[in-house]
XYZ file of C-alpha atoms in Angstrom:
728
model
C -28.691 -9.495 10.730
C -29.216 -12.693 12.673
C -25.685 -13.824 11.866
C -24.331 -10.726 13.644
C -25.836 -11.641 17.025
C -22.797 -13.612 18.224
C -20.620 -10.544 17.623
C -22.826 -8.574 20.049
C -22.606 -10.956 23.013
C -20.140 -10.760 25.873
C -17.772 -13.778 26.052
C -18.206 -13.919 29.852
C -21.924 -13.592 30.531
C -23.122 -14.681 27.080
C -25.646 -11.798 26.979
C -25.663 -8.660 24.898
C -22.920 -6.222 25.836
C -23.788 -3.737 28.592
C -21.411 -0.785 28.897
C -18.680 -2.558 26.901
C -15.064 -1.542 27.389
C -12.153 -2.123 25.013
C -9.188 -4.079 26.335
C -5.712 -3.343 24.908
C -5.916 -6.630 22.999
C -8.874 -5.086 21.062
C -11.398 -7.509 22.585
C -14.531 -6.252 24.344
C -16.114 -7.120 27.667
C -18.988 -5.810 29.789
C -17.907 -3.421 32.511
C -19.707 -5.507 35.145
C -18.144 -8.725 33.800
C -14.722 -7.105 33.884
C -15.221 -6.233 37.536
C -16.306 -9.830 38.266
C -13.203 -11.456 36.798
C -10.591 -9.175 38.364
C -7.735 -10.994 40.100
C -5.795 -9.364 42.933
C -2.035 -9.960 42.979
C -0.183 -10.273 46.318
C 0.282 -6.791 47.780
C 2.452 -7.890 50.687
C 5.516 -8.173 48.483
C 6.399 -7.104 44.991
C 7.681 -9.489 42.328
C 11.153 -8.117 42.830
C 11.167 -8.711 46.593
C 9.749 -12.187 46.089
C 12.647 -13.078 43.850
C 15.160 -11.401 46.130
C 13.937 -13.338 49.125
C 14.842 -16.604 47.414
C 11.529 -18.178 48.369
C 11.305 -20.183 45.162
C 9.927 -19.465 41.690
C 6.713 -17.467 41.847
C 3.922 -17.132 39.345
C 5.017 -13.533 38.928
C 8.747 -14.073 38.443
C 8.488 -13.497 34.730
C 7.290 -9.913 35.212
C 10.895 -8.738 34.991
C 11.311 -10.641 31.759
C 8.267 -8.928 30.311
C 8.857 -5.508 31.809
C 8.769 -3.828 28.432
C 5.352 -5.218 27.621
C 4.003 -4.035 30.986
C 4.339 -0.404 29.956
C 4.202 -0.652 26.195
C 0.476 -0.196 25.738
C 0.523 3.484 24.825
C 2.276 4.319 28.145
C -1.075 4.022 29.860
C 0.234 2.351 32.975
C -0.983 -1.155 32.227
C 0.484 -3.908 30.139
C 0.194 -7.556 29.222
C 1.794 -10.825 30.209
C 0.722 -14.434 30.351
C 1.524 -15.456 33.893
C -1.766 -14.931 35.634
C -3.450 -17.380 33.331
C -1.883 -20.191 35.313
C -2.107 -18.647 38.765
C -3.102 -21.404 41.175
C -5.209 -19.048 43.297
C -7.614 -18.328 40.419
C -9.098 -21.543 39.072
C -10.677 -20.991 35.669
C -14.308 -21.599 34.786
C -16.221 -21.524 31.509
C -18.641 -18.842 30.420
C -21.868 -19.593 28.509
C -19.854 -19.054 25.321
C -17.290 -21.709 26.297
C -14.331 -19.393 26.969
C -12.231 -19.496 30.134
C -12.993 -16.833 32.750
C -11.594 -16.165 36.191
C -13.828 -15.600 39.243
C -13.273 -12.703 41.618
C -10.796 -13.155 44.423
C -12.352 -14.441 47.661
C -11.407 -12.044 50.461
C -9.505 -13.383 53.451
C -11.240 -13.470 56.864
C -9.166 -10.548 58.129
C -10.454 -8.501 55.169
C -14.144 -9.161 55.793
C -14.527 -5.916 57.722
C -13.323 -3.994 54.688
C -16.136 -5.223 52.399
C -18.638 -2.563 51.332
C -22.270 -2.691 52.180
C -24.561 -4.528 49.775
C -25.609 -2.391 46.861
C -22.553 -0.140 46.971
C -19.956 -0.094 44.162
C -17.008 -2.305 45.036
C -13.722 -0.390 44.796
C -10.959 -1.819 42.643
C -8.208 -3.210 44.917
C -4.582 -2.318 44.341
C -2.336 -4.572 42.271
C -5.343 -5.963 40.338
C -5.174 -7.570 36.948
C -7.694 -8.800 34.428
C -7.319 -11.644 31.955
C -9.001 -11.361 28.558
C -11.439 -14.288 28.318
C -10.814 -14.642 24.589
C -7.040 -14.397 24.077
C -6.111 -15.022 27.784
C -3.844 -12.006 27.832
C -3.347 -10.645 31.374
C -3.421 -6.899 31.986
C -2.318 -4.982 35.105
C -4.620 -2.132 36.097
C -3.272 1.250 37.119
C -4.726 3.631 39.721
C -7.679 4.437 37.472
C -8.780 0.814 37.485
C -11.349 -0.112 34.878
C -11.889 3.580 34.103
C -8.578 3.411 32.261
C -10.176 1.293 29.522
C -12.072 3.236 26.837
C -15.772 2.576 26.405
C -16.879 1.067 23.109
C -19.742 3.409 22.320
C -19.929 2.174 18.751
C -20.554 -1.376 19.892
C -23.050 -0.133 22.481
C -24.942 1.735 19.785
C -24.965 -1.286 17.471
C -26.316 -3.467 20.294
C -29.027 -0.906 21.035
C -30.098 -0.675 17.390
C -30.050 -4.439 17.029
C -32.233 -4.943 20.096
C -34.658 -2.292 18.857
C -34.875 -3.929 15.445
C -35.704 -7.277 17.058
C -38.220 -5.817 19.542
C -41.343 -5.991 17.369
C -42.329 -6.372 13.754
C -42.994 -3.131 11.880
C -46.425 -2.655 10.368
C -47.409 -1.149 7.044
C -48.444 2.527 7.347
C -50.888 2.482 4.417
C -53.077 -0.520 5.238
C -56.587 0.703 6.136
C -57.651 -2.233 8.317
C -55.476 -4.675 10.279
C -52.090 -3.447 8.989
C -49.868 -6.145 7.619
C -46.209 -6.619 8.448
C -44.003 -4.190 6.523
C -41.520 -5.659 4.050
C -39.707 -2.498 2.857
C -39.226 1.154 3.748
C -38.680 3.974 1.277
C -35.922 6.261 2.540
C -37.183 9.202 0.463
C -40.868 8.822 1.366
C -40.067 7.730 4.953
C -42.949 5.232 4.779
C -43.147 1.536 5.625
C -44.932 -0.607 3.006
C -46.246 -4.146 2.826
C -45.983 -5.866 -0.557
C -49.581 -5.107 -1.763
C -49.361 -1.454 -0.713
C -45.908 -1.076 -2.260
C -47.175 -2.354 -5.603
C -50.278 -0.133 -5.372
C -48.834 3.084 -3.948
C -45.122 2.928 -4.752
C -44.705 1.317 -8.211
C -41.113 0.848 -9.458
C -41.521 3.224 -12.391
C -41.536 6.916 -13.146
C -40.026 9.249 -10.521
C -40.501 6.604 -7.804
C -38.096 4.241 -9.585
C -35.171 6.281 -8.217
C -36.258 5.894 -4.589
C -34.202 3.593 -2.387
C -36.096 0.760 -0.714
C -34.474 -0.851 2.329
C -35.520 -3.577 4.792
C -37.791 -2.329 7.599
C -35.217 -2.924 10.350
C -32.643 -0.840 8.498
C -35.219 1.843 7.927
C -36.105 2.015 11.607
C -32.422 2.260 12.495
C -31.968 5.147 10.072
C -35.032 6.854 11.580
C -33.687 6.561 15.107
C -30.127 7.423 14.221
C -29.013 10.022 16.715
C -26.328 12.641 16.243
C -22.821 11.456 16.883
C -21.798 11.883 20.493
C -18.644 13.762 21.318
C -16.140 11.426 22.966
C -14.103 12.476 25.973
C -10.605 11.393 26.924
C -10.304 8.551 29.445
C -7.382 10.292 31.164
C -8.775 13.834 30.973
C -12.511 13.490 31.315
C -13.189 17.152 30.601
C -11.295 17.098 27.289
C -12.800 15.977 24.004
C -10.914 13.546 21.771
C -9.875 15.607 18.764
C -6.634 14.035 17.516
C -5.413 10.545 16.649
C -1.991 9.211 17.687
C -0.671 7.177 14.753
C 2.020 5.427 16.791
C -0.235 4.404 19.702
C -3.262 3.913 17.409
C -5.657 5.650 19.781
C -7.625 8.932 19.931
C -6.080 11.603 22.176
C -6.934 15.092 23.363
C -4.866 18.273 23.292
C -3.968 17.891 26.950
C -2.455 14.448 26.175
C -0.202 16.173 23.672
C 0.724 19.000 26.052
C 1.576 16.684 28.947
C 4.140 14.879 26.843
C 2.863 11.311 26.622
C 2.103 11.736 22.949
C 4.040 14.944 22.339
C 6.706 13.292 20.193
C 4.296 11.007 18.373
C 2.778 11.611 14.982
C -0.821 12.788 15.344
C -3.499 13.503 12.799
C -6.956 15.040 12.804
C -9.559 12.702 14.266
C -12.073 13.299 11.471
C -9.554 12.618 8.733
C -8.417 9.374 10.348
C -12.044 8.437 10.928
C -12.787 8.736 7.232
C -9.522 6.999 6.324
C -10.192 4.005 8.580
C -13.789 3.799 7.379
C -12.502 3.610 3.839
C -9.953 0.956 4.808
C -12.641 -1.057 6.595
C -14.954 -0.770 3.591
C -12.151 -1.901 1.287
C -11.351 -4.828 3.571
C -15.047 -5.703 3.691
C -15.124 -5.867 -0.092
C -12.495 -8.605 -0.049
C -14.268 -10.372 2.810
C -17.550 -10.039 0.947
C -15.987 -11.754 -2.049
C -14.831 -14.592 0.213
C -18.308 -14.801 1.741
C -19.839 -14.938 -1.734
C -17.435 -17.699 -2.678
C -18.316 -19.503 0.552
C -22.039 -19.244 -0.245
C -21.429 -20.574 -3.735
C -19.291 -23.327 -2.232
C -22.089 -24.229 0.182
C -24.519 -24.345 -2.720
C -22.045 -26.598 -4.512
C -21.784 -28.841 -1.456
C -25.571 -28.977 -1.097
C -25.884 -29.858 -4.765
C -23.188 -32.453 -4.206
C -25.275 -33.954 -1.385
C -28.212 -34.245 -3.759
C -25.999 -35.698 -6.472
C -24.515 -38.161 -3.995
C -27.994 -39.279 -3.008
C -29.072 -39.599 -6.629
C -25.858 -41.354 -7.609
C -26.163 -43.597 -4.564
C -29.644 -44.714 -5.608
C -28.482 -45.150 -9.186
C -25.382 -47.044 -8.112
C -27.392 -49.309 -5.806
C -29.765 -50.071 -8.661
C -26.790 -50.745 -10.937
C -25.214 -53.001 -8.310
C -28.457 -54.920 -7.836
C -28.795 -55.244 -11.600
C -25.221 -56.512 -11.920
C -25.695 -59.029 -9.111
C -29.026 -60.122 -10.596
C -27.279 -60.547 -13.930
C -24.668 -62.722 -12.234
C -27.425 -64.743 -10.564
C -29.245 -65.116 -13.890
C -26.031 -66.220 -15.559
C -25.453 -68.713 -12.741
C -29.007 -70.002 -13.075
C -28.577 -70.408 -16.816
C -25.340 -72.257 -16.274
C -27.056 -74.341 -13.617
C -29.741 -75.321 -16.111
C -27.060 -76.235 -18.663
C -25.185 -78.371 -16.136
C -28.430 -80.072 -15.033
C -29.220 -80.806 -18.650
C -25.757 -82.349 -19.038
C -26.342 -84.481 -15.920
C -29.741 -85.595 -17.263
C -28.173 -86.605 -20.557
C -25.544 -88.629 -18.728
C -28.281 -90.173 -16.598
C -30.347 -91.156 -19.604
C -27.307 -92.525 -21.389
C -26.374 -94.757 -18.451
C -29.923 -96.049 -18.129
C -30.125 -96.803 -21.842
C -26.864 -98.733 -21.850
C -27.825 -100.773 -18.781
C -31.334 -101.474 -20.095
C -29.988 -102.593 -23.478
C -27.570 -104.921 -21.703
C -30.414 -106.313 -19.558
C -32.516 -106.960 -22.627
C -29.625 -108.604 -24.461
C -28.721 -110.815 -21.472
C -32.370 -111.803 -20.967
C -32.713 -113.017 -24.539
C -29.401 -114.826 -24.384
C -30.264 -116.446 -21.069
C -33.595 -117.671 -22.404
C -31.882 -119.213 -25.407
C -29.243 -120.854 -23.189
C -31.860 -122.239 -20.797
C -33.856 -123.663 -23.718
C -30.716 -125.316 -25.133
C -29.871 -126.785 -21.734
C -33.361 -128.264 -21.267
C -33.328 -129.674 -24.775
C -29.936 -131.327 -24.226
C -31.121 -132.856 -20.952
C -34.104 -134.393 -22.695
C -31.840 -135.768 -25.455
C -29.601 -137.393 -22.852
C -32.642 -139.254 -21.478
C -33.210 -141.057 -24.837
C -32.136 -144.787 -25.005
C -31.566 -144.884 -28.737
C -27.810 -144.890 -29.234
C -27.889 -144.564 -32.966
C -30.369 -141.683 -32.840
C -28.330 -139.918 -30.092
C -25.112 -140.164 -32.058
C -26.765 -138.616 -35.074
C -27.298 -135.276 -33.203
C -24.758 -135.371 -30.370
C -21.907 -133.751 -32.327
C -24.074 -130.802 -33.342
C -25.415 -130.328 -29.809
C -21.903 -130.433 -28.344
C -20.781 -127.727 -30.799
C -23.813 -125.544 -29.945
C -23.196 -125.909 -26.213
C -19.501 -124.896 -26.607
C -20.444 -121.979 -28.862
C -23.078 -120.744 -26.437
C -20.647 -121.065 -23.559
C -18.017 -119.101 -25.451
C -20.535 -116.333 -26.103
C -21.023 -115.873 -22.352
C -17.306 -115.738 -21.767
C -16.501 -112.614 -23.859
C -17.362 -109.925 -21.253
C -21.032 -110.567 -21.564
C -21.391 -110.812 -17.787
C -19.526 -107.507 -17.170
C -21.611 -104.288 -16.806
C -21.108 -101.945 -19.721
C -21.732 -98.847 -17.524
C -20.928 -97.898 -13.950
C -23.535 -96.549 -11.600
C -21.288 -93.611 -10.604
C -21.429 -90.303 -12.430
C -17.959 -89.328 -13.567
C -18.768 -85.624 -13.329
C -17.300 -83.233 -10.735
C -18.386 -79.620 -10.637
C -15.321 -77.366 -10.449
C -16.840 -74.531 -8.407
C -13.657 -73.528 -6.556
C -12.470 -70.794 -8.948
C -15.973 -69.361 -9.159
C -16.367 -69.276 -5.378
C -12.967 -67.633 -5.094
C -13.970 -65.076 -7.705
C -17.209 -64.388 -5.833
C -15.283 -63.871 -2.619
C -12.937 -61.515 -4.448
C -15.805 -59.614 -6.035
C -15.242 -55.969 -5.046
C -15.376 -52.437 -6.337
C -12.572 -51.087 -8.510
C -11.552 -47.448 -8.302
C -11.479 -46.853 -12.034
C -9.320 -43.983 -13.307
C -8.904 -42.478 -16.729
C -5.990 -43.959 -18.703
C -2.583 -42.349 -18.846
C -1.351 -40.657 -22.002
C -0.185 -43.236 -24.579
C 3.415 -43.299 -25.767
C 4.065 -43.014 -29.501
C 6.250 -45.815 -30.877
C 8.498 -43.458 -32.812
C 10.559 -46.216 -34.386
C 7.409 -47.666 -35.987
C 5.886 -44.383 -37.217
C 6.526 -43.375 -40.834
C 5.065 -41.724 -43.918
C 4.878 -43.046 -47.479
C 3.682 -40.858 -50.311
C 0.443 -39.366 -48.955
C -0.104 -41.935 -46.184
C 0.990 -41.878 -42.565
C 1.354 -44.824 -40.204
C 1.361 -44.260 -36.449
C 1.935 -46.723 -33.637
C 1.560 -46.267 -29.892
C 1.403 -48.153 -26.601
C 0.436 -47.617 -22.991
C 3.147 -46.569 -20.491
C 4.947 -49.665 -19.199
C 3.988 -49.118 -15.542
C 0.344 -48.270 -16.196
C -2.181 -50.770 -14.815
C -5.334 -48.839 -15.706
C -7.770 -50.609 -18.010
C -7.989 -49.152 -21.524
C -11.064 -49.733 -23.658
C -9.890 -47.930 -26.785
C -7.887 -45.144 -28.391
C -8.652 -41.946 -30.309
C -6.173 -40.826 -32.982
C -6.320 -37.203 -34.137
C -4.635 -35.369 -37.030
C -4.806 -31.737 -38.059
C -5.561 -30.628 -41.615
C -1.899 -30.376 -42.636
C -2.095 -26.603 -42.614
C -2.035 -25.792 -38.897
C -5.790 -26.160 -38.517
C -7.776 -27.855 -35.733
C -7.356 -31.526 -34.905
C -9.966 -34.044 -36.028
C -10.592 -37.676 -35.149
C -9.377 -40.122 -37.791
C -9.562 -43.385 -35.825
C -11.414 -44.731 -32.777
C -10.826 -48.343 -31.762
C -8.811 -50.835 -29.786
C -5.851 -51.202 -32.186
C -2.497 -49.602 -31.371
C -1.399 -48.996 -34.952
C -3.190 -47.108 -37.689
C -2.420 -46.053 -41.275
C -4.166 -42.919 -42.531
C -4.468 -42.627 -46.314
C -5.561 -39.789 -48.553
C -3.444 -37.058 -46.973
C -2.148 -34.065 -48.923
C 1.218 -34.376 -50.570
C 4.006 -32.060 -49.465
C 2.218 -31.270 -46.177
C 3.177 -31.337 -42.510
C 0.681 -33.059 -40.243
C 0.477 -32.990 -36.476
C -0.779 -36.163 -34.826
C -1.665 -37.186 -31.299
C -3.510 -40.019 -29.572
C -5.384 -40.500 -26.306
C -6.919 -43.476 -24.503
C -10.344 -43.888 -22.907
C -12.275 -46.231 -20.644
C -15.541 -46.192 -18.718
C -14.255 -43.432 -16.416
C -13.473 -40.994 -19.201
C -10.841 -39.864 -21.678
C -7.170 -39.553 -20.695
C -4.524 -37.019 -21.642
C -3.074 -36.638 -25.134
C 0.259 -38.114 -26.056
C 3.080 -35.905 -27.254
C 2.412 -34.287 -30.624
C 4.292 -35.867 -33.534
C 4.908 -33.904 -36.735
C 5.021 -35.986 -39.927
C 5.871 -34.804 -43.437
C 4.188 -36.352 -46.470
C 6.119 -36.798 -49.715
C 6.180 -34.355 -52.576
C 3.902 -35.368 -55.458
C 5.453 -38.033 -57.660
C 8.484 -38.774 -55.465
C 9.246 -42.392 -54.575
C 8.283 -43.785 -51.137
C 10.189 -42.368 -48.153
C 11.441 -39.440 -50.278
C 10.762 -35.940 -49.035
C 10.962 -32.407 -50.268
C 14.422 -30.900 -50.528
C 13.407 -27.547 -49.093
C 13.117 -26.910 -45.374
C 9.954 -27.661 -43.435
C 8.687 -24.664 -41.478
C 7.331 -25.704 -38.092
C 6.147 -23.778 -35.025
C 6.577 -25.176 -31.548
C 7.229 -24.149 -27.934
C 8.974 -25.580 -24.911
C 7.039 -28.368 -23.186
C 6.256 -27.822 -19.464
C 4.828 -31.333 -19.104
C 8.122 -33.118 -19.800
C 10.543 -30.512 -18.419
C 12.481 -30.769 -15.165
C 10.520 -29.215 -12.256
C 13.217 -26.560 -11.760
C 12.586 -25.050 -15.215
C 10.707 -21.712 -15.146
C 8.487 -20.856 -18.144
C 7.236 -17.501 -19.415
C 6.212 -15.758 -22.644
C 3.719 -18.523 -23.587
C 6.362 -21.209 -22.997
C 8.802 -19.584 -25.437
C 11.165 -18.247 -22.739
C 12.801 -20.475 -20.134
C 15.238 -20.173 -17.249
C 15.930 -22.224 -14.125
C 15.830 -21.796 -10.351
C 18.746 -24.197 -9.749
C 22.485 -23.772 -10.084
C 22.616 -27.265 -11.651
C 21.887 -27.894 -15.324
C 18.288 -28.823 -16.087
C 16.829 -30.042 -19.415
C 13.690 -28.872 -21.215
C 12.373 -30.274 -24.524
C 10.238 -28.825 -27.251
C 6.640 -29.971 -27.531
C 7.097 -31.285 -31.080
C 9.173 -34.182 -32.396
C 10.777 -34.118 -35.862
C 11.401 -37.204 -37.965
C 11.681 -35.960 -41.558
C 12.529 -32.865 -43.529
C 14.913 -29.985 -42.877
C 14.211 -27.902 -39.758
C 15.812 -24.791 -38.327
C 15.155 -22.879 -35.096
C 16.989 -20.268 -33.061
C 17.364 -19.261 -29.411
C 18.433 -15.809 -28.225
C 20.260 -15.370 -24.917
C 18.238 -12.910 -22.805
C 20.435 -13.197 -19.699
C 23.977 -14.534 -19.247
C 25.611 -14.188 -15.810
C 28.803 -15.672 -14.341
C 29.877 -17.374 -17.616
C 27.753 -20.563 -17.499
C 27.811 -23.141 -20.323
C 24.279 -23.883 -21.570
C 23.814 -26.717 -24.069
C 21.648 -26.656 -27.199
C 20.633 -29.516 -29.475
C 18.197 -32.399 -29.902
C 17.187 -35.339 -27.728
C 14.958 -38.378 -27.397
C 11.901 -38.141 -25.189
C 13.514 -40.259 -22.430
C 16.656 -38.111 -22.091
C 17.948 -37.449 -18.558
C 16.528 -34.165 -17.297
C 18.825 -33.462 -14.322
C 22.226 -33.346 -16.085
C 23.743 -31.318 -18.904
C 22.357 -32.086 -22.341
C 24.623 -34.629 -24.050
C 25.758 -36.438 -20.908
C 23.818 -39.572 -21.910
C 23.250 -41.375 -25.203
C 19.809 -39.813 -25.671
C 20.998 -36.320 -26.626
C 23.204 -34.624 -29.242
C 24.258 -31.138 -28.172
C 26.673 -28.226 -28.322
C 27.570 -26.594 -25.015
C 29.145 -23.180 -25.136
C 30.546 -20.611 -22.686
C 31.785 -17.066 -23.242
C 34.947 -18.176 -25.125
C 34.507 -21.551 -26.852
C 32.169 -24.459 -27.563
C 32.236 -28.274 -27.707
C 30.004 -30.924 -29.224
C 28.865 -33.634 -26.800
C 27.046 -36.960 -27.061
C 27.116 -39.782 -24.508
C 29.499 -37.636 -22.388
C 32.057 -37.546 -25.237
C 33.430 -34.032 -25.912
C 34.631 -33.254 -29.454
C 35.506 -30.388 -31.818
C 36.471 -27.569 -29.500
C 35.788 -24.327 -31.392
C 36.717 -20.784 -30.416
C 33.970 -18.238 -30.118
C 31.441 -18.030 -27.308
C 28.213 -16.320 -26.388
C 27.149 -13.266 -24.394
C 23.858 -11.609 -23.602
C 21.984 -11.034 -26.872
C 23.734 -13.830 -28.763
C 21.745 -16.077 -31.124
C 22.231 -19.856 -31.314
C 20.830 -21.645 -34.360
C 20.107 -25.376 -34.703
C 19.829 -26.925 -38.193
C 18.471 -30.482 -38.358
C 18.586 -32.042 -41.846
C 17.026 -35.483 -42.184
C 17.879 -35.607 -45.889
C 21.578 -35.816 -44.970
C 20.872 -37.024 -41.421
C 23.139 -34.339 -39.957
C 23.024 -31.677 -37.229
C 24.705 -28.234 -37.565
C 24.986 -25.405 -35.031
C 25.263 -21.657 -35.649
C 26.275 -18.767 -33.377
C 25.225 -15.290 -34.448
C 24.340 -16.516 -37.975
C 27.765 -18.137 -38.488
C 28.318 -21.903 -38.524
C 30.033 -22.995 -35.294
C 32.592 -25.649 -36.156
C 32.070 -28.491 -38.631
C 29.024 -30.709 -38.978
C 28.316 -31.660 -35.389
C 26.665 -35.071 -35.792
C 25.899 -37.441 -38.657
C 23.839 -40.578 -39.207
C 20.799 -39.304 -37.313
C 17.700 -41.509 -37.569
C 14.369 -41.530 -35.792
C 12.446 -38.788 -34.065
C 14.076 -36.015 -32.058
C 12.820 -33.193 -29.865
C 14.489 -29.769 -29.774
C 16.250 -29.533 -26.407
C 18.289 -27.245 -24.184
C 19.948 -27.479 -20.762
C 20.640 -24.411 -18.599
C 20.905 -23.186 -15.015
C 19.700 -20.089 -13.188
C 22.384 -17.891 -14.724
C 20.897 -18.207 -18.217
C 17.596 -17.241 -19.804
C 16.800 -17.927 -23.471
C 13.893 -17.280 -25.824
C 12.902 -19.700 -28.586
C 12.189 -18.579 -32.186
C 10.510 -21.072 -34.554
C 8.919 -21.066 -37.981
C 12.181 -19.803 -39.485
C 13.417 -20.477 -43.029
C 16.625 -22.394 -43.707
C 19.715 -20.082 -43.602
C 20.802 -18.824 -47.008
C 24.300 -20.326 -46.778
C 22.932 -23.866 -46.511
C 21.805 -25.970 -49.477
C 19.916 -29.154 -48.539
C 21.277 -32.293 -50.149
C 19.555 -35.148 -51.897
C 17.421 -37.417 -49.828
C 19.023 -40.500 -48.368
C 17.608 -43.375 -50.459
C 17.326 -45.520 -47.366
C 15.012 -43.006 -45.764
C 14.430 -42.643 -42.026
C 11.556 -43.668 -39.859
C 10.034 -41.965 -36.887
């Protein structure tokens, strides 16, 4: 009951209601608070005289405009208007509850002698009004003043019971020493129990199991419930309220009816209306209780979400730290690799330079020895002995000199390291490192021109939508069992083409594919129906009999103006323009037949029936573009249409209850239309290849119902298969 406390407090004083009265706006206020916020209007001149005097626009000029509302509140002499809310003589304040209230009017000096003595009840001045502190609706008081407002005895009683229930804790009546606080009260036994005494003295079994246990506060209220007081009329204080005025929505007495204020109004017995309104309130409370239960469940969901957010936050932080640490580890490993590369280059340079130093040292020592030897030979005075060795020495000196002149004195290695670390892209990547709002992939698109069947194998190809930028980690391809059973996974991987072998011959398989990534699995693609070959027939051959298939209209690909019903088998439109809707199954092989019955046909529209590609225009009549092949028909005649070309006008139209049949034969690659089981015109279209969806365009004047799984009409004999075949 703690939540109810705010309902029991006055919006002016913020305390529990004391002698509450009901304002015509249905809000409540303490009688004393109502007296405190009264505002006195000017009594020197009426609103009419103020306007007639031409003294400018007054705060009360609009009273004439709202004259009807002044006396519309059950003809009680007071009414409502909004002008006094902005009266400059009554500045607003705020109550403890935060609502605007208006202080009492300060008397003028010449009126001081009229004030009552302290402690006496202040009389209500003439021309007074009161403004509701909650809805700010201003009300003019009549001669009865505040006595003209009914007292809210129900609210007063609720406040009294609530204050009594909060006064003190109830004690158990069966505890022998130091009674404990009571937790329940038995309405039948009229005894308050604590939990131990309830389990010991009032077990929930046997005859006591039928007793009703209530909270102690509720039990005390039921104990103290007093007999219902008889209410008296506010206008006739000696008369009891015994009737209810339905038009004024207020209790009245017999004298109110006799005096004529409510004589022409519909009245009912007070007790009957009391029970009726209690029932209505209980019924309304049931709906509100459901909303409150949903709100509690929603709060529990939000609280659980807070916990999940905290847990996910900790987990995500740990994941982020782990990812950053992994990046740091990878950078450290790369750093070690680069340092190793630098060390190898360093060692290589040192080795080359040291080898060159060693080589030059040996060569220099040999040259120096040769030079010293030659100098000593030059010192000899024996001409004949000198000439014997001079030619050889000269050749050695020239040879040694030539050896020094072939780049020997040029360093074989530079001291600079010809290595530059290209860290720019990595730094840029680090600066661009951010979170990505990952979403599940969009539904893949089947590449119908690349899908085909051969013997008992089926090949399917798909791709992502061209404008999709969501990362895809893989695909899941599903096929049914060829007999209308559940789908099963036949491939999971990153490829966008798959051939499934080992299927049943002479069977119709449904296939679909979906994409997935780290965020989850996306939506399925459109369902493609594929027909395997009859046993022993050559590749791309198919059975000569019709293929029975069940399908519905597809809400996902239809124009938004299309209205679906009957499990997506019945469609109409909320627009006067033609709108297109496709079937949810594409056909690529076999012989297929379906019908549509006209449930409603108003104002002679011309719906179009036929087949179309998946990317057909949805906001024009079927057949206006090159993606559809259709027959449009009115109440007198029909035409075939493709790429906005109209051909083969044929007499005979449709009405409500008519049946339109569509026969699609991939063996002959033709399309035929029927109206009421009779072929309408010649073969409509020839040379059909690929995959087509059943389609229709209509406006709001037409409603049709689709019928599938039908056999081929008796008059039609399928031809031999086209040896070139057709692919889907």
